[in-house]
CSV table of C-alpha atoms in Angstrom, one decimal:
chain,number,residue,atom,x,y,z
A,24,MET,CA,22.0,7.0,-4.2
A,25,ALA,CA,22.4,3.2,-4.1
A,26,GLY,CA,20.6,1.1,-6.6
A,27,SER,CA,19.0,-1.4,-4.3
A,28,LEU,CA,16.4,-1.0,-1.5
A,29,VAL,CA,15.1,-3.7,0.7
A,30,ILE,CA,11.6,-2.9,2.1
A,31,ILE,CA,10.8,-4.7,5.4
A,32,PRO,CA,7.3,-4.1,6.7
A,33,THR,CA,7.0,-4.6,10.5
A,34,TYR,CA,4.5,-4.9,13.3
A,35,ASN,CA,5.8,-6.0,16.7
A,36,GLU,CA,9.1,-7.4,15.4
A,37,ILE,CA,11.3,-6.1,18.3
A,38,GLU,CA,12.8,-9.5,18.7
A,39,ASN,CA,14.0,-9.6,15.1
A,40,ILE,CA,14.5,-6.0,14.0
A,41,ASP,CA,18.1,-5.4,15.1
A,42,ALA,CA,19.4,-8.7,13.7
A,43,ILE,CA,17.6,-8.5,10.3
A,44,ILE,CA,18.8,-4.9,9.7
A,45,ARG,CA,22.4,-5.9,10.4
A,46,ALA,CA,22.1,-9.1,8.3
A,47,VAL,CA,21.1,-7.0,5.3
A,48,LEU,CA,23.5,-4.1,5.8
A,49,THR,CA,26.5,-6.3,6.3
A,50,LEU,CA,26.1,-8.1,3.0
A,51,LYS,CA,28.9,-7.5,0.5
A,52,LYS,CA,26.5,-5.5,-1.7
A,53,ASN,CA,25.5,-1.9,-0.8
A,54,PHE,CA,21.8,-2.5,-0.1
A,55,HIS,CA,19.7,0.1,1.6
A,56,VAL,CA,16.9,-0.8,4.0
A,57,LEU,CA,13.5,0.9,4.5
A,58,ILE,CA,11.5,-0.2,7.5
A,59,VAL,CA,7.8,0.5,7.1
A,60,ASP,CA,6.3,0.1,10.6
A,61,ASP,CA,2.6,0.1,11.5
A,62,ASN,CA,3.1,1.9,14.8
A,63,SER,CA,4.2,-1.2,16.6
A,64,PRO,CA,3.4,-1.0,20.4
A,65,ASP,CA,6.5,-3.1,21.2
A,66,GLY,CA,8.9,-0.3,20.1
A,67,THR,CA,10.1,-1.8,16.8
A,68,ALA,CA,10.2,1.5,15.0
A,69,SER,CA,11.9,3.3,17.9
A,70,HIS,CA,14.7,0.7,17.9
A,71,ALA,CA,15.1,0.9,14.2
A,72,MET,CA,15.4,4.7,14.5
A,73,THR,CA,18.2,4.4,17.1
A,74,MET,CA,20.1,2.2,14.6
A,75,GLN,CA,19.9,5.0,12.0
A,76,LYS,CA,22.8,6.6,14.0
A,77,GLU,CA,24.9,3.6,13.1
A,78,PHE,CA,23.7,3.4,9.5
A,79,PRO,CA,22.8,7.1,8.7
A,80,ASP,CA,22.9,6.9,4.9
A,81,ARG,CA,21.5,3.3,4.4
A,82,LEU,CA,18.7,2.8,6.9
A,83,PHE,CA,15.4,4.6,6.7
A,84,VAL,CA,12.2,4.3,8.8
A,85,GLU,CA,8.7,5.2,7.8
A,86,VAL,CA,6.0,4.9,10.6
A,87,ARG,CA,2.4,4.7,9.7
A,88,HIS,CA,-0.4,5.6,12.1
A,89,GLU,CA,-2.0,2.1,12.5
A,90,LYS,CA,-1.9,-1.5,11.4
A,91,SER,CA,-3.2,-1.3,7.8
A,92,GLY,CA,-2.1,-4.5,6.2
A,93,LEU,CA,0.9,-5.9,4.4
A,94,GLY,CA,-0.1,-4.8,1.0
A,95,THR,CA,-0.5,-1.1,1.9
A,96,ALA,CA,2.8,-1.2,3.7
A,97,TYR,CA,4.5,-2.4,0.6
A,98,ILE,CA,2.7,0.1,-1.6
A,99,HIS,CA,3.9,2.8,0.8
A,100,GLY,CA,7.4,1.5,0.4
A,101,PHE,CA,7.2,1.1,-3.4
A,102,LYS,CA,6.2,4.8,-3.8
A,103,TRP,CA,9.0,5.9,-1.4
A,104,ALA,CA,11.5,3.8,-3.4
A,105,ILE,CA,10.4,5.2,-6.8
A,106,ALA,CA,10.5,8.8,-5.4
A,107,HIS,CA,14.1,8.2,-4.2
A,108,GLY,CA,15.3,6.7,-7.4
A,109,TYR,CA,16.1,3.1,-6.6
A,110,ASP,CA,16.5,0.7,-9.5
A,111,TYR,CA,16.0,-2.6,-7.7
A,112,ILE,CA,13.3,-2.8,-5.1
A,113,PHE,CA,13.0,-5.8,-2.8
A,114,GLU,CA,10.3,-7.3,-0.5
A,115,MET,CA,11.5,-9.2,2.5
A,116,ASP,CA,10.0,-10.4,5.8
A,117,ALA,CA,11.6,-9.3,9.1
A,118,ASP,CA,11.5,-12.7,10.8
A,119,PHE,CA,14.4,-14.5,8.9
A,120,SER,CA,12.0,-16.8,7.1
A,121,HIS,CA,13.9,-15.4,4.1
A,122,ASN,CA,17.6,-15.8,4.2
A,123,PRO,CA,19.1,-12.3,3.6
A,124,THR,CA,22.0,-13.7,1.6
A,125,ASP,CA,19.5,-14.7,-1.0
A,126,LEU,CA,19.0,-11.1,-1.8
A,127,LEU,CA,22.2,-11.3,-3.8
A,128,ARG,CA,20.7,-14.1,-6.0
A,129,LEU,CA,17.4,-12.2,-6.6
A,130,HIS,CA,19.4,-9.1,-7.6
A,131,LYS,CA,21.6,-11.2,-9.9
A,132,ALA,CA,18.5,-12.6,-11.6
A,133,CYS,CA,17.2,-9.1,-12.4
A,134,GLU,CA,20.6,-8.0,-13.5
A,135,ASN,CA,20.6,-10.9,-15.9
A,136,GLY,CA,17.3,-10.0,-17.6
A,137,ALA,CA,14.4,-10.7,-15.2
A,138,ASP,CA,11.9,-7.9,-14.6
A,139,VAL,CA,10.7,-9.6,-11.4
A,140,ALA,CA,12.7,-12.2,-9.5
A,141,VAL,CA,10.7,-14.4,-7.0
A,142,GLY,CA,12.3,-16.3,-4.1
A,143,SER,CA,10.4,-19.5,-4.7
A,144,ARG,CA,9.7,-22.2,-2.2
A,145,TYR,CA,8.3,-24.5,-4.8
A,146,LYS,CA,10.4,-24.2,-7.9
A,147,LYS,CA,12.3,-27.4,-7.0
A,148,GLY,CA,9.9,-29.5,-4.9
A,149,VAL,CA,8.9,-28.2,-1.5
A,150,ASN,CA,11.7,-26.2,0.2
A,151,VAL,CA,10.1,-25.3,3.5
A,152,VAL,CA,11.6,-25.9,7.0
A,153,ASP,CA,9.8,-26.2,10.3
A,154,TRP,CA,6.2,-25.9,9.0
A,155,PRO,CA,3.5,-28.3,10.0
A,156,LEU,CA,2.2,-30.5,7.3
A,157,HIS,CA,-1.2,-28.8,7.2
A,158,ARG,CA,0.4,-25.4,6.5
A,159,ILE,CA,2.6,-26.8,3.7
A,160,LEU,CA,-0.5,-28.4,2.1
A,161,LEU,CA,-2.4,-25.1,2.4
A,162,SER,CA,0.4,-23.1,0.9
A,163,TYR,CA,1.2,-25.5,-1.9
A,164,GLY,CA,-2.5,-26.0,-2.7
A,165,ALA,CA,-3.0,-22.3,-2.8
A,166,SER,CA,-0.1,-22.0,-5.3
A,167,PHE,CA,-1.6,-24.7,-7.5
A,168,TYR,CA,-5.0,-23.0,-7.3
A,169,VAL,CA,-3.6,-19.6,-8.3
A,170,LYS,CA,-1.7,-21.1,-11.3
A,171,LEU,CA,-4.9,-22.8,-12.4
A,172,ILE,CA,-7.1,-19.7,-12.2
A,173,THR,CA,-4.7,-17.1,-13.5
A,174,GLY,CA,-2.6,-19.0,-16.0
A,175,MET,CA,0.6,-17.7,-14.6
A,176,LYS,CA,3.5,-20.2,-14.8
A,177,VAL,CA,4.8,-19.2,-11.3
A,178,HIS,CA,5.3,-22.0,-8.9
A,179,ASP,CA,5.1,-19.8,-5.8
A,180,PRO,CA,2.7,-16.9,-6.6
A,181,THR,CA,2.1,-16.2,-2.8
A,182,ALA,CA,5.9,-15.7,-2.2
A,183,GLY,CA,6.8,-12.5,-0.3
A,184,PHE,CA,10.5,-12.5,-1.2
A,185,VAL,CA,10.7,-10.6,-4.4
A,186,CYS,CA,12.9,-8.2,-6.4
A,187,TYR,CA,11.2,-5.7,-8.8
A,188,LYS,CA,13.0,-3.5,-11.3
A,189,ARG,CA,11.8,0.0,-10.9
A,190,HIS,CA,10.1,0.3,-14.3
A,191,VAL,CA,7.7,-2.6,-13.3
A,192,LEU,CA,6.4,-0.7,-10.3
A,193,GLU,CA,6.2,2.5,-12.2
A,194,ASN,CA,4.0,0.9,-14.8
A,195,ILE,CA,1.7,-1.0,-12.4
A,196,GLU,CA,-1.2,1.2,-11.1
A,197,LEU,CA,-0.2,0.9,-7.5
A,198,ASP,CA,-3.2,2.8,-6.3
A,199,SER,CA,-5.5,0.2,-8.0
A,200,VAL,CA,-4.0,-2.7,-6.1
A,201,ARG,CA,-6.8,-3.9,-3.8
A,202,PHE,CA,-5.6,-6.8,-1.8
A,203,VAL,CA,-3.8,-6.3,1.5
A,204,GLY,CA,-2.9,-9.7,2.8
A,205,TYR,CA,-1.1,-12.6,1.1
A,206,ALA,CA,-3.4,-12.1,-1.9
A,207,PHE,CA,-1.4,-8.8,-2.4
A,208,GLN,CA,1.6,-10.9,-3.5
A,209,ILE,CA,-0.6,-12.8,-6.0
A,210,GLU,CA,-2.1,-9.6,-7.4
A,211,MET,CA,1.3,-7.9,-7.9
A,212,LYS,CA,2.7,-10.8,-9.8
A,213,PHE,CA,-0.5,-11.1,-11.8
A,214,ARG,CA,-0.4,-7.5,-12.8
A,215,ALA,CA,3.3,-7.9,-13.9
A,216,TYR,CA,2.3,-11.0,-15.8
A,217,LEU,CA,-0.5,-9.3,-17.7
A,218,LYS,CA,2.0,-6.6,-18.7
A,219,LYS,CA,4.2,-9.4,-20.1
A,220,TYR,CA,7.1,-8.6,-17.8
A,221,LYS,CA,9.6,-11.5,-17.4
A,222,ILE,CA,9.1,-13.2,-14.1
A,223,GLU,CA,11.9,-15.6,-13.0
A,224,GLU,CA,11.8,-17.8,-9.9
A,225,VAL,CA,15.0,-18.3,-7.8
A,226,SER,CA,14.8,-21.5,-5.7
A,227,ILE,CA,15.2,-20.7,-1.9
A,228,ILE,CA,14.8,-22.5,1.3
A,229,PHE,CA,12.0,-21.0,3.4
A,230,LYS,CA,12.4,-21.3,7.2
A,231,ASP,CA,9.6,-20.6,9.7
A,232,ARG,CA,10.1,-17.8,12.1
A,233,GLU,CA,11.9,-18.5,15.3
A,234,LYS,CA,10.9,-15.4,17.2
A,235,GLY,CA,7.7,-13.4,17.3
A,236,LYS,CA,4.2,-14.3,16.2
A,237,SER,CA,2.9,-15.2,12.8
A,238,LYS,CA,0.5,-12.6,11.2
A,239,MET,CA,-1.5,-15.4,9.4
A,240,SER,CA,-5.2,-15.3,9.9
A,241,SER,CA,-8.4,-16.8,8.5
A,242,SER,CA,-9.4,-13.5,6.9
A,243,ILE,CA,-6.1,-13.4,5.0
A,244,ILE,CA,-6.6,-17.0,3.7
A,245,SER,CA,-10.2,-16.1,2.7
A,246,GLU,CA,-9.0,-13.1,0.8
A,247,ALA,CA,-6.5,-15.2,-1.1
A,248,VAL,CA,-9.0,-17.9,-2.0
A,249,PHE,CA,-12.0,-15.9,-3.1
A,250,GLY,CA,-10.1,-12.8,-4.2
A,251,VAL,CA,-8.1,-14.6,-6.9
A,252,LEU,CA,-11.2,-15.6,-8.8
A,253,LYS,CA,-12.6,-12.1,-8.6
A,254,MET,CA,-9.3,-10.7,-9.7
A,255,LYS,CA,-9.2,-13.0,-12.8
A,256,LEU,CA,-12.7,-12.1,-13.8
A,257,LYS,CA,-12.1,-8.4,-13.4
A,258,SER,CA,-9.0,-8.7,-15.6
A,259,ILE,CA,-11.2,-10.2,-18.3
A,260,PHE,CA,-14.3,-8.0,-18.1
A,261,GLN,CA,-12.8,-4.8,-16.8
A,262,LYS,CA,-9.4,-4.6,-18.5
A,263,ASN,CA,-9.4,-0.9,-18.5
A,264,LYS,CA,-9.7,-0.9,-14.7
A,265,PHE,CA,-7.1,-3.5,-14.1
């Protein structure tokens, strides 16, 4: 069993799925890939399954019944990874907004002592390409807001490009994680922070997707804004449940 698993949640990513799988599996490190697909009507999962013939021992596909949110897709993947004995477990988008070669840098950070390595857009200024100004301001403002409320010294708490060591995920109550959108990323880092795990940021360049459609919505933004405050209060007054 390889030590590193890259979890890629998908919904209607037929334009990217072939290329992203090949980009990860042709890296010089022996990564494995788990696609967690929410029954995409465009055939994303079917195409990934056909690629399993080419990568039979390194590519795995889990298909869920319906579109249930980013957070639950990752929780599904985390449990699968733990059950299959992986030591380094990665989150990555399917749309090439995260450069697959940066997986090597995240892995190295965890090898060198980090419990959680975060691919950070904001560790060194603003490293975002092809985003409109309003979206940059929204994302950067959200990061500042999260740091203010939670006390975490993480410049990019909403980042979705992350490496976790297995023991972190084993010691976080995954069934207690409540957020499903971008706030999920905040909650996972906050739970690791409360357990005093070492979180290290690795500066990356984030590029907007070229193919397919963004999954961003007003409900996801609302969850992040109002959910963070609720999460912080719960961590103070209901420690035994957090």
